[in-house]
Short mmCIF file of C-alpha atoms in Angstrom, two decimals:
data_model
loop_
_atom_site.label_atom_id
_atom_site.label_comp_id
_atom_site.label_asym_id
_atom_site.label_seq_id
_atom_site.Cartn_x
_atom_site.Cartn_y
_atom_site.Cartn_z
CA UNK A 1 -36.67 87.35 12.26
CA UNK A 2 -39.11 84.46 12.42
CA UNK A 3 -36.35 82.07 11.35
CA UNK A 4 -33.99 83.44 14.02
CA UNK A 5 -36.69 83.00 16.63
CA UNK A 6 -37.23 79.41 15.53
CA UNK A 7 -33.49 78.69 15.75
CA UNK A 8 -33.23 80.29 19.21
CA UNK A 9 -36.26 78.38 20.41
CA UNK A 10 -34.75 75.16 19.03
CA UNK A 11 -31.46 75.79 20.82
CA UNK A 12 -33.15 76.59 24.13
CA UNK A 13 -35.27 73.47 23.78
CA UNK A 14 -32.18 71.38 23.03
CA UNK A 15 -30.41 72.72 26.14
CA UNK A 16 -33.38 72.12 28.40
CA UNK A 17 -34.12 68.75 26.83
CA UNK A 18 -30.53 67.49 27.03
CA UNK A 19 -30.60 66.71 30.75
CA UNK A 20 -32.71 63.79 31.98
CA UNK A 21 -32.79 61.67 35.14
CA UNK A 22 -29.68 59.76 34.00
CA UNK A 23 -27.68 62.99 33.63
CA UNK A 24 -29.01 64.42 36.90
CA UNK A 25 -28.21 61.39 39.02
CA UNK A 26 -24.98 60.28 37.32
CA UNK A 27 -23.40 63.74 37.22
CA UNK A 28 -24.24 64.45 40.86
CA UNK A 29 -23.08 60.99 41.93
CA UNK A 30 -19.80 61.29 40.03
CA UNK A 31 -19.24 64.87 41.24
CA UNK A 32 -19.72 63.77 44.87
CA UNK A 33 -17.29 60.85 44.56
CA UNK A 34 -14.66 62.09 42.11
CA UNK A 35 -15.10 65.86 42.03
CA UNK A 36 -14.57 67.24 38.54
CA UNK A 37 -12.08 64.49 37.67
CA UNK A 38 -14.54 63.05 35.14
CA UNK A 39 -15.41 66.31 33.38
CA UNK A 40 -13.56 65.01 30.32
CA UNK A 41 -16.08 62.16 29.98
CA UNK A 42 -18.95 64.65 29.66
CA UNK A 43 -16.99 66.52 26.97
CA UNK A 44 -16.27 63.27 25.08
CA UNK A 45 -19.93 62.22 25.40
CA UNK A 46 -21.28 65.55 24.19
CA UNK A 47 -19.00 65.53 21.12
CA UNK A 48 -20.16 61.98 20.38
CA UNK A 49 -23.87 62.75 20.65
CA UNK A 50 -23.35 65.87 18.48
CA UNK A 51 -21.62 63.81 15.76
CA UNK A 52 -24.29 61.13 15.59
CA UNK A 53 -27.30 63.41 16.15
CA UNK A 54 -26.09 65.57 13.24
CA UNK A 55 -25.85 62.44 11.06
CA UNK A 56 -29.35 61.28 11.94
CA UNK A 57 -30.77 64.82 11.54
CA UNK A 58 -29.16 65.05 8.09
CA UNK A 59 -30.52 61.64 7.10
CA UNK A 60 -34.04 62.69 8.12
CA UNK A 61 -33.88 66.12 6.47
CA UNK A 62 -32.66 64.65 3.16
CA UNK A 63 -34.57 61.39 3.00
CA UNK A 64 -37.71 62.43 4.88
CA UNK A 65 -37.63 59.09 6.69
CA UNK A 66 -36.62 58.24 10.27
CA UNK A 67 -33.36 56.44 10.97
CA UNK A 68 -34.87 53.20 12.27
CA UNK A 69 -36.98 52.76 9.13
CA UNK A 70 -33.82 53.08 7.03
CA UNK A 71 -31.78 50.76 9.28
CA UNK A 72 -34.25 47.95 8.67
CA UNK A 73 -34.33 48.65 4.93
CA UNK A 74 -30.55 49.08 4.56
CA UNK A 75 -29.32 46.32 6.89
CA UNK A 76 -32.15 43.82 6.62
CA UNK A 77 -34.71 42.55 9.10
CA UNK A 78 -32.36 40.40 11.21
CA UNK A 79 -29.72 43.07 11.86
CA UNK A 80 -32.51 45.57 12.33
CA UNK A 81 -34.09 43.25 14.89
CA UNK A 82 -30.87 43.11 16.96
CA UNK A 83 -30.71 46.92 16.97
CA UNK A 84 -34.42 47.09 17.76
CA UNK A 85 -34.22 44.72 20.75
CA UNK A 86 -31.13 46.41 22.25
CA UNK A 87 -32.40 49.95 21.78
CA UNK A 88 -35.95 49.19 22.84
CA UNK A 89 -34.99 47.46 26.09
CA UNK A 90 -32.61 50.26 27.06
CA UNK A 91 -35.23 52.89 26.20
CA UNK A 92 -37.86 51.02 28.24
CA UNK A 93 -35.48 50.91 31.21
CA UNK A 94 -34.86 54.64 30.77
CA UNK A 95 -38.63 55.25 30.65
CA UNK A 96 -39.01 53.42 33.98
CA UNK A 97 -36.26 55.62 35.46
CA UNK A 98 -37.84 58.84 34.10
CA UNK A 99 -41.33 58.02 35.45
CA UNK A 100 -39.71 57.26 38.80
CA UNK A 101 -37.82 60.57 38.58
CA UNK A 102 -41.01 62.58 38.06
CA UNK A 103 -42.67 60.79 40.99
CA UNK A 104 -39.61 61.46 43.21
CA UNK A 105 -39.74 65.17 42.31
CA UNK A 106 -43.41 65.24 43.37
CA UNK A 107 -42.51 63.41 46.58
CA UNK A 108 -39.86 66.02 47.42
CA UNK A 109 -42.32 68.85 46.81
CA UNK A 110 -45.31 67.32 48.59
CA UNK A 111 -43.95 64.82 51.11
CA UNK A 112 -46.37 62.21 49.71
CA UNK A 113 -44.69 58.85 48.94
CA UNK A 114 -43.51 58.53 45.34
CA UNK A 115 -45.31 55.20 44.89
CA UNK A 116 -48.64 57.03 45.15
CA UNK A 117 -47.59 59.51 42.47
CA UNK A 118 -46.48 56.84 40.00
CA UNK A 119 -49.83 55.91 38.38
CA UNK A 120 -50.82 59.59 38.18
CA UNK A 121 -47.52 60.43 36.45
CA UNK A 122 -48.01 57.64 33.91
CA UNK A 123 -51.56 58.82 33.26
CA UNK A 124 -50.35 62.41 32.81
CA UNK A 125 -47.67 61.23 30.34
CA UNK A 126 -50.27 59.35 28.34
CA UNK A 127 -52.71 62.29 28.36
CA UNK A 128 -50.03 64.74 27.19
CA UNK A 129 -49.00 62.41 24.37
CA UNK A 130 -52.61 61.88 23.39
CA UNK A 131 -53.70 65.52 23.49
CA UNK A 132 -50.75 67.90 23.07
CA UNK A 133 -49.19 68.75 19.70
CA UNK A 134 -45.67 67.41 19.15
CA UNK A 135 -43.97 70.77 18.68
CA UNK A 136 -45.72 72.19 21.74
CA UNK A 137 -44.77 69.38 24.11
CA UNK A 138 -41.15 69.48 22.94
CA UNK A 139 -40.90 73.25 23.48
CA UNK A 140 -42.91 73.37 26.70
CA UNK A 141 -40.82 70.83 28.62
CA UNK A 142 -37.55 71.78 26.92
CA UNK A 143 -37.97 75.41 27.95
CA UNK A 144 -39.10 74.54 31.49
CA UNK A 145 -36.07 72.23 31.73
CA UNK A 146 -33.95 75.36 31.22
CA UNK A 147 -34.72 76.13 34.86
CA UNK A 148 -31.96 73.62 35.65
CA UNK A 149 -29.57 76.46 34.79
CA UNK A 150 -30.09 77.21 38.48
CA UNK A 151 -27.37 74.57 39.07
CA UNK A 152 -24.87 76.74 37.18
CA UNK A 153 -25.86 79.83 39.16
CA UNK A 154 -25.78 77.84 42.41
CA UNK A 155 -22.24 76.74 41.61
CA UNK A 156 -21.14 80.39 41.61
CA UNK A 157 -23.19 81.16 44.73
CA UNK A 158 -21.60 78.27 46.63
CA UNK A 159 -18.29 80.09 46.19
CA UNK A 160 -16.07 77.23 45.13
CA UNK A 161 -12.30 77.24 45.10
CA UNK A 162 -12.04 77.53 41.29
CA UNK A 163 -8.36 76.60 41.35
CA UNK A 164 -9.27 73.39 43.13
CA UNK A 165 -11.96 72.60 40.54
CA UNK A 166 -9.54 73.26 37.67
CA UNK A 167 -6.98 71.06 39.46
CA UNK A 168 -9.56 68.27 39.58
CA UNK A 169 -10.42 68.70 35.89
CA UNK A 170 -6.76 68.48 34.91
CA UNK A 171 -6.02 65.50 37.17
CA UNK A 172 -8.38 62.83 35.88
CA UNK A 173 -7.72 59.94 38.25
CA UNK A 174 -9.46 58.29 41.23
CA UNK A 175 -8.82 59.67 44.73
CA UNK A 176 -9.29 58.46 48.32
CA UNK A 177 -10.92 55.07 48.63
CA UNK A 178 -11.88 55.01 44.93
CA UNK A 179 -10.14 52.51 42.62
CA UNK A 180 -9.43 52.64 38.90
CA UNK A 181 -12.18 50.03 38.43
CA UNK A 182 -14.88 52.27 40.00
CA UNK A 183 -13.47 55.24 38.09
CA UNK A 184 -13.79 53.34 34.79
CA UNK A 185 -17.25 52.05 35.73
CA UNK A 186 -18.59 55.53 36.38
CA UNK A 187 -16.82 56.90 33.30
CA UNK A 188 -18.81 54.39 31.24
CA UNK A 189 -22.02 55.30 33.09
CA UNK A 190 -21.44 59.00 32.41
CA UNK A 191 -20.67 58.27 28.76
CA UNK A 192 -23.87 56.18 28.52
CA UNK A 193 -25.88 58.98 30.14
CA UNK A 194 -24.60 61.54 27.61
CA UNK A 195 -25.13 59.28 24.58
CA UNK A 196 -28.41 57.55 25.54
CA UNK A 197 -29.76 55.82 22.40
CA UNK A 198 -33.28 57.23 22.70
CA UNK A 199 -31.95 60.76 22.16
CA UNK A 200 -30.98 59.94 18.57
CA UNK A 201 -34.15 58.01 17.75
CA UNK A 202 -36.30 60.76 19.21
CA UNK A 203 -34.31 63.42 17.39
CA UNK A 204 -34.69 61.70 14.02
CA UNK A 205 -38.34 60.71 14.45
CA UNK A 206 -39.07 64.22 15.75
CA UNK A 207 -37.59 65.55 12.49
CA UNK A 208 -40.17 63.55 10.55
CA UNK A 209 -42.96 64.69 12.93
CA UNK A 210 -41.96 68.30 12.23
CA UNK A 211 -41.62 67.60 8.48
CA UNK A 212 -37.96 68.60 8.16
CA UNK A 213 -36.67 69.14 4.65
CA UNK A 214 -33.34 70.15 3.09
CA UNK A 215 -34.09 73.76 4.17
CA UNK A 216 -34.19 72.73 7.85
CA UNK A 217 -30.67 71.29 7.75
CA UNK A 218 -29.12 74.48 9.16
CA UNK A 219 -31.67 74.69 11.98
CA UNK A 220 -31.11 71.03 12.87
CA UNK A 221 -27.33 71.47 12.88
CA UNK A 222 -27.52 74.63 14.99
CA UNK A 223 -29.71 72.85 17.54
CA UNK A 224 -27.20 70.03 17.74
CA UNK A 225 -23.93 71.97 17.72
CA UNK A 226 -25.07 74.79 20.03
CA UNK A 227 -27.88 73.29 22.10
CA UNK A 228 -26.26 69.98 23.07
CA UNK A 229 -22.90 71.45 24.19
CA UNK A 230 -24.73 74.03 26.31
CA UNK A 231 -26.76 71.13 27.74
CA UNK A 232 -23.41 69.47 28.47
CA UNK A 233 -22.36 72.56 30.45
CA UNK A 234 -25.50 72.08 32.51
CA UNK A 235 -24.35 68.52 33.26
CA UNK A 236 -20.96 69.85 34.35
CA UNK A 237 -22.65 72.41 36.61
CA UNK A 238 -24.59 69.60 38.34
CA UNK A 239 -21.34 67.68 38.88
CA UNK A 240 -19.63 70.90 40.02
CA UNK A 241 -22.28 71.59 42.69
CA UNK A 242 -21.89 68.06 44.04
CA UNK A 243 -18.08 68.36 43.93
CA UNK A 244 -18.15 71.60 45.96
CA UNK A 245 -20.73 70.61 48.57
CA UNK A 246 -20.59 66.84 48.89
CA UNK A 247 -17.01 65.74 48.15
CA UNK A 248 -15.42 67.53 51.15
CA UNK A 249 -18.25 66.31 53.43
CA UNK A 250 -17.89 62.69 52.29
CA UNK A 251 -21.52 62.62 51.12
CA UNK A 252 -22.34 60.08 48.42
CA UNK A 253 -25.34 60.80 46.21
CA UNK A 254 -27.96 58.07 46.19
CA UNK A 255 -31.24 59.99 46.10
CA UNK A 256 -32.84 62.72 44.00
CA UNK A 257 -33.18 64.84 47.14
CA UNK A 258 -29.39 64.93 47.46
CA UNK A 259 -29.10 66.01 43.82
CA UNK A 260 -31.24 69.08 44.52
CA UNK A 261 -29.72 69.92 47.92
CA UNK A 262 -26.86 72.17 46.65
CA UNK A 263 -29.40 74.54 45.05
CA UNK A 264 -31.35 74.73 48.33
CA UNK A 265 -28.10 75.47 50.18
CA UNK A 266 -27.31 78.26 47.70
CA UNK A 267 -30.72 79.87 47.26
CA UNK A 268 -33.05 78.49 49.93
CA UNK A 269 -36.70 77.63 49.28
CA UNK A 270 -36.96 79.68 46.07
CA UNK A 271 -33.98 77.81 44.63
CA UNK A 272 -35.46 74.53 45.75
CA UNK A 273 -38.79 75.36 44.08
CA UNK A 274 -37.01 76.30 40.84
CA UNK A 275 -34.84 73.19 40.79
CA UNK A 276 -37.82 70.92 41.54
CA UNK A 277 -39.79 72.43 38.64
CA UNK A 278 -36.68 72.01 36.46
CA UNK A 279 -36.27 68.38 37.54
CA UNK A 280 -39.97 67.76 36.92
CA UNK A 281 -39.75 69.30 33.43
CA UNK A 282 -36.53 67.45 32.55
CA UNK A 283 -37.79 64.06 33.72
CA UNK A 284 -41.36 64.51 32.45
CA UNK A 285 -40.05 65.73 29.08
CA UNK A 286 -37.67 62.76 28.93
CA UNK A 287 -40.52 60.40 29.91
CA UNK A 288 -42.47 61.73 26.91
CA UNK A 289 -39.44 61.30 24.66
CA UNK A 290 -38.68 57.77 25.85
CA UNK A 291 -42.24 56.51 25.61
CA UNK A 292 -42.53 58.03 22.12
CA UNK A 293 -39.17 56.43 21.23
CA UNK A 294 -40.49 53.03 22.39
CA UNK A 295 -43.43 53.48 20.03
CA UNK A 296 -41.27 54.86 17.20
CA UNK A 297 -38.71 52.02 17.20
CA UNK A 298 -41.21 49.14 17.14
CA UNK A 299 -43.67 50.80 14.75
CA UNK A 300 -40.92 51.86 12.35
CA UNK A 301 -39.35 48.41 12.41
CA UNK A 302 -42.69 46.71 11.75
CA UNK A 303 -43.65 49.26 9.10
CA UNK A 304 -46.77 50.35 10.99
CA UNK A 305 -48.27 53.82 10.82
CA UNK A 306 -46.68 55.92 13.55
CA UNK A 307 -46.33 59.45 14.84
CA UNK A 308 -48.29 62.30 16.30
CA UNK A 309 -48.67 63.94 12.92
CA UNK A 310 -51.53 61.49 12.23
CA UNK A 311 -54.67 61.01 14.32
CA UNK A 312 -54.33 58.37 17.07
CA UNK A 313 -56.97 56.25 15.35
CA UNK A 314 -54.76 56.01 12.26
CA UNK A 315 -51.73 54.94 14.33
CA UNK A 316 -53.52 52.76 16.85
CA UNK A 317 -50.75 50.15 17.19
CA UNK A 318 -48.20 52.89 17.81
CA UNK A 319 -50.35 54.22 20.66
CA UNK A 320 -50.99 50.73 22.05
CA UNK A 321 -47.21 50.13 22.27
CA UNK A 322 -46.83 53.32 24.29
CA UNK A 323 -49.69 52.43 26.64
CA UNK A 324 -48.20 48.97 27.22
CA UNK A 325 -44.76 50.49 27.89
CA UNK A 326 -46.25 52.92 30.41
CA UNK A 327 -48.08 50.06 32.13
CA UNK A 328 -44.82 48.04 32.31
CA UNK A 329 -43.04 51.07 33.77
CA UNK A 330 -45.66 51.62 36.48
CA UNK A 331 -45.88 47.92 37.38
CA UNK A 332 -42.09 47.69 37.64
CA UNK A 333 -41.87 50.75 39.87
CA UNK A 334 -44.75 49.57 42.06
CA UNK A 335 -42.54 46.64 43.12
CA UNK A 336 -40.80 49.40 45.17
CA UNK A 337 -37.59 49.07 43.17
CA UNK A 338 -35.45 52.16 43.81
CA UNK A 339 -35.88 54.52 40.79
CA UNK A 340 -32.39 55.96 41.35
CA UNK A 341 -30.87 52.47 41.19
CA UNK A 342 -32.88 51.83 38.00
CA UNK A 343 -31.37 55.05 36.64
CA UNK A 344 -27.84 53.97 37.55
CA UNK A 345 -28.32 50.62 35.81
CA UNK A 346 -30.09 52.16 32.81
CA UNK A 347 -27.11 54.37 31.92
CA UNK A 348 -24.71 51.41 32.14
CA UNK A 349 -26.97 49.22 30.01
CA UNK A 350 -27.33 52.16 27.60
CA UNK A 351 -23.54 52.14 27.24
CA UNK A 352 -23.70 48.43 26.37
CA UNK A 353 -26.24 49.01 23.61
CA UNK A 354 -24.45 52.02 22.11
CA UNK A 355 -22.55 50.32 19.23
CA UNK A 356 -25.73 48.57 18.07
CA UNK A 357 -27.46 51.94 17.92
CA UNK A 358 -24.76 54.07 16.37
CA UNK A 359 -23.09 51.73 13.82
CA UNK A 360 -26.25 51.54 11.65
CA UNK A 361 -26.53 55.35 11.73
CA UNK A 362 -22.94 55.65 10.50
CA UNK A 363 -23.70 53.22 7.67
CA UNK A 364 -26.93 54.96 6.61
CA UNK A 365 -25.27 58.41 6.74
CA UNK A 366 -22.70 57.13 4.22
CA UNK A 367 -25.27 55.80 1.78
CA UNK A 368 -25.87 58.16 -1.21
CA UNK A 369 -29.20 56.42 -1.86
CA UNK A 370 -30.55 58.15 1.25
CA UNK A 371 -28.55 61.36 1.61
CA UNK A 372 -27.47 62.02 -2.00
CA UNK A 373 -24.22 63.95 -2.17
CA UNK A 374 -24.46 64.85 1.55
CA UNK A 375 -22.73 61.66 2.74
CA UNK A 376 -20.22 61.90 5.60
CA UNK A 377 -16.92 63.55 4.70
CA UNK A 378 -13.57 61.94 5.53
CA UNK A 379 -13.10 63.92 8.74
CA UNK A 380 -16.59 63.09 9.98
CA UNK A 381 -16.09 59.40 9.18
CA UNK A 382 -12.71 59.46 10.95
CA UNK A 383 -14.25 60.81 14.14
CA UNK A 384 -17.33 58.61 13.68
CA UNK A 385 -15.11 55.53 13.57
CA UNK A 386 -13.04 56.66 16.55
CA UNK A 387 -16.25 57.05 18.51
CA UNK A 388 -17.45 53.68 17.33
CA UNK A 389 -14.24 52.20 18.78
CA UNK A 390 -14.89 54.00 22.08
CA UNK A 391 -18.47 52.75 22.10
CA UNK A 392 -17.32 49.15 21.56
CA UNK A 393 -14.75 49.43 24.39
CA UNK A 394 -17.39 50.92 26.73
CA UNK A 395 -19.90 48.27 25.70
CA UNK A 396 -17.52 45.34 26.25
CA UNK A 397 -16.14 46.67 29.55
CA UNK A 398 -19.51 47.63 31.11
CA UNK A 399 -20.61 44.24 32.50
CA UNK A 400 -17.18 43.02 33.76
CA UNK A 401 -16.71 46.37 35.54
CA UNK A 402 -20.20 46.17 36.97
CA UNK A 403 -19.35 42.74 38.45
CA UNK A 404 -15.86 43.69 39.68
CA UNK A 405 -17.01 46.92 41.36
CA UNK A 406 -20.36 45.50 42.52
CA UNK A 407 -22.12 48.19 40.52
CA UNK A 408 -19.74 50.93 41.54
CA UNK A 409 -19.61 50.33 45.31
CA UNK B 1 9.80 16.52 49.55
CA UNK B 2 6.50 16.65 47.74
CA UNK B 3 4.64 16.23 51.06
CA UNK B 4 6.52 19.19 52.56
CA UNK B 5 5.69 21.31 49.57
CA UNK B 6 1.98 20.47 49.84
CA UNK B 7 2.02 21.15 53.62
CA UNK B 8 3.77 24.49 53.05
CA UNK B 9 1.23 25.47 50.43
CA UNK B 10 -1.64 24.53 52.76
CA UNK B 11 -0.12 26.64 55.55
CA UNK B 12 0.20 29.59 53.20
CA UNK B 13 -3.40 29.15 52.05
CA UNK B 14 -4.75 28.81 55.61
CA UNK B 15 -2.74 31.79 56.87
CA UNK B 16 -3.60 33.76 53.74
CA UNK B 17 -7.24 32.83 54.25
CA UNK B 18 -7.13 34.11 57.86
CA UNK B 19 -5.45 37.28 56.72
CA UNK B 20 -8.03 37.68 53.99
CA UNK B 21 -10.90 37.17 56.43
CA UNK B 22 -9.59 39.97 58.66
CA UNK B 23 -8.89 42.17 55.68
CA UNK B 24 -12.36 41.44 54.32
CA UNK B 25 -13.88 42.54 57.61
CA UNK B 26 -11.75 45.70 57.62
CA UNK B 27 -12.82 46.49 54.08
CA UNK B 28 -16.48 45.83 54.89
CA UNK B 29 -16.21 48.02 58.01
CA UNK B 30 -14.66 50.86 56.03
CA UNK B 31 -17.25 50.52 53.27
CA UNK B 32 -20.23 50.48 55.66
CA UNK B 33 -18.74 53.33 57.70
CA UNK B 34 -18.29 55.50 54.59
CA UNK B 35 -21.86 54.80 53.47
CA UNK B 36 -23.27 55.55 56.93
CA UNK B 37 -21.10 58.66 57.28
CA UNK B 38 -22.44 59.98 53.97
CA UNK B 39 -26.01 59.61 55.23
CA UNK B 40 -25.24 61.09 58.66
CA UNK B 41 -23.65 64.09 56.96
CA UNK B 42 -26.64 64.40 54.62
CA UNK B 43 -28.95 64.44 57.65
CA UNK B 44 -26.75 67.05 59.35
CA UNK B 45 -26.75 69.24 56.22
CA UNK B 46 -30.54 68.92 55.88
CA UNK B 47 -31.12 69.96 59.51
CA UNK B 48 -28.70 72.88 59.15
CA UNK B 49 -30.56 74.06 56.06
CA UNK B 50 -33.90 73.64 57.80
CA UNK B 51 -32.57 75.68 60.70
CA UNK B 52 -31.85 78.62 58.38
CA UNK B 53 -35.20 78.07 56.62
CA UNK B 54 -33.64 77.00 53.32
CA UNK B 55 -35.82 73.87 53.12
CA UNK B 56 -39.46 72.96 53.55
CA UNK B 57 -40.02 70.62 56.47
CA UNK B 58 -41.80 68.01 54.33
CA UNK B 59 -38.86 67.98 51.89
CA UNK B 60 -36.46 67.63 54.82
CA UNK B 61 -38.50 64.68 56.14
CA UNK B 62 -38.26 62.93 52.75
CA UNK B 63 -34.49 63.50 52.60
CA UNK B 64 -33.87 62.29 56.16
CA UNK B 65 -36.16 59.27 55.65
CA UNK B 66 -34.08 58.34 52.59
CA UNK B 67 -30.91 58.76 54.66
CA UNK B 68 -32.34 56.55 57.40
CA UNK B 69 -33.09 53.78 54.88
CA UNK B 70 -29.55 53.98 53.49
CA UNK B 71 -27.99 53.83 56.97
CA UNK B 72 -30.13 50.78 57.73
CA UNK B 73 -28.77 49.15 54.57
CA UNK B 74 -25.18 49.87 55.62
CA UNK B 75 -25.86 48.47 59.11
CA UNK B 76 -27.47 45.27 57.84
CA UNK B 77 -24.70 44.82 55.27
CA UNK B 78 -22.07 44.94 58.04
CA UNK B 79 -24.15 42.78 60.40
CA UNK B 80 -23.84 39.94 57.90
CA UNK B 81 -20.03 39.79 58.32
CA UNK B 82 -18.40 36.86 60.10
CA UNK B 83 -15.51 37.77 62.45
CA UNK B 84 -13.13 34.83 62.89
CA UNK B 85 -10.44 36.03 65.33
CA UNK B 86 -10.52 37.79 68.71
CA UNK B 87 -9.21 40.97 67.15
CA UNK B 88 -11.78 40.93 64.36
CA UNK B 89 -14.55 40.22 66.90
CA UNK B 90 -13.52 43.34 68.83
CA UNK B 91 -13.53 45.34 65.64
CA UNK B 92 -16.89 43.90 64.63
CA UNK B 93 -18.41 45.03 67.92
CA UNK B 94 -16.85 48.51 67.83
CA UNK B 95 -17.89 49.17 64.24
CA UNK B 96 -21.34 47.69 64.87
CA UNK B 97 -21.78 50.05 67.81
CA UNK B 98 -20.71 53.07 65.77
CA UNK B 99 -23.13 52.12 63.01
CA UNK B 100 -25.94 51.60 65.53
CA UNK B 101 -25.25 55.03 67.03
CA UNK B 102 -25.41 56.57 63.57
CA UNK B 103 -28.68 54.84 62.83
CA UNK B 104 -30.16 55.96 66.15
CA UNK B 105 -29.10 59.58 65.54
CA UNK B 106 -30.63 59.67 62.07
CA UNK B 107 -33.82 57.97 63.28
CA UNK B 108 -34.13 60.43 66.18
CA UNK B 109 -33.77 63.30 63.70
CA UNK B 110 -36.40 61.80 61.40
CA UNK B 111 -38.83 61.37 64.32
CA UNK B 112 -38.23 64.96 65.47
CA UNK B 113 -38.86 66.31 61.97
CA UNK B 114 -41.93 64.09 61.56
CA UNK B 115 -43.33 65.60 64.77
CA UNK B 116 -42.60 69.10 63.43
CA UNK B 117 -40.14 69.55 66.30
CA UNK B 118 -37.31 71.39 64.53
CA UNK B 119 -35.71 72.34 67.85
CA UNK B 120 -35.30 68.64 68.76
CA UNK B 121 -33.82 67.97 65.33
CA UNK B 122 -31.37 70.85 65.80
CA UNK B 123 -30.39 69.36 69.18
CA UNK B 124 -29.36 66.19 67.30
CA UNK B 125 -26.75 68.13 65.31
CA UNK B 126 -24.04 67.55 67.92
CA UNK B 127 -24.77 63.82 68.03
CA UNK B 128 -24.74 63.66 64.24
CA UNK B 129 -21.37 65.46 64.07
CA UNK B 130 -19.79 63.14 66.65
CA UNK B 131 -21.21 60.10 64.88
CA UNK B 132 -19.85 61.30 61.51
CA UNK B 133 -16.40 61.87 63.03
CA UNK B 134 -16.36 58.37 64.52
CA UNK B 135 -17.45 56.81 61.23
CA UNK B 136 -14.83 58.85 59.41
CA UNK B 137 -12.11 57.30 61.60
CA UNK B 138 -13.40 53.81 60.79
CA UNK B 139 -13.64 54.70 57.10
CA UNK B 140 -9.94 55.55 57.15
CA UNK B 141 -9.12 51.96 58.20
CA UNK B 142 -9.00 50.65 54.67
CA UNK B 143 -6.51 53.26 53.48
#
């Protein structure tokens, strides 16, 4: 019974924790411009993140060491450094977007400018990381993030023409003024949002924080194969709401307020309150995950003591990295850069860094020195390689498409 | 022979350039109109939801302020265009006027909401609808 409860809690946390500011903004934006014509990208992205998260979870459960530590050991310092730089910069950009997202949620609830909330949000993130136990913070914000299910309920309440939505899903091409170039650009952005590198690093480092062993393999796999796809459904619901309300009205999504508007239309102030708490939990939870991931990647690469399972004094450099990252995030946002634009760029840059993040994981998951007889099977390697090909294509095409479409305009 | 060929090519380039300049203006007009229309419709939707008490006023103010900023961006983006022919100058003025009207309507709504005057904001709904329809027509130009 206790085991079942743990698995259920893990799944719920995975669902709630799947959606972050990148998913919120990109899904709503894409839904408003293309309807459900990009639903297939979410499906492809979710399968990809499941494949690679399972690999990194298995590596952690069997070796007891986080993926980044093994990447440096297995591939050497130089290759590890390339992966470190790419992943770290993308994660830092994502952290900036998440902090901005939390501040925007507060602005929507209070009417007070988001710039005033920014330092307080960063301070709150630091305090939570400093004081709250790892398992508690993961569960607390993951479960609160479940409130975003209100998007799925709102989709039903908005009374869509389901036939029209199915027609959009089965006709994946640009419509109206949209070109194939913008379609491809946003497909890459959506793919990047679903497969953000920090998710894998956080997942694997979190496994070490929670002292996973061979016995936790089933729990880890259940979280991945049930929790992430259900999180993907949440992403589709966000896109669906935008497709129903905004596409016919010609409204393009460029602010967090617009993302939440369909829920307010469906359920009024109560719905708005629920969605704002959900957005707060999703972005605050992701801010915690990204700032921890910044600390994890550098500390693990350098071989420093890291993690919340030791006292802060024993992992001082790990905590200093996180404080510096939070300071960079606040200073960047105080330049009045638009957090939603940062989010849009962060998911595209994430797509560019994907092969550098996922190739090492594929290599480590095939090394019997780390996973014993639990190396990838042929089928898993086949799909892993196919995804690697997709990641390379997305990575190579991201910048040219960004230039050609003027960042999706 | 070679001179004729070069002259012909120059004519094609000059004419093509003129055509491109007009087309560029049309594209820019359609792009700015679509962006402004999106924000005008957002403002309209926000006021409609406020009218049926589905939104808090402070949240509505934030949403309309964001819309106002985005309309201003669309207006300034189109203002930077350079019309080169009489026809394109006429179009520039017409589109500029439509964008200005949109900006004024959104700003008037934001001011009304800021003053807690929901009735005045609701009175703007008609203006917002007309403005969105006009921008929609311009947005269709590029198709």
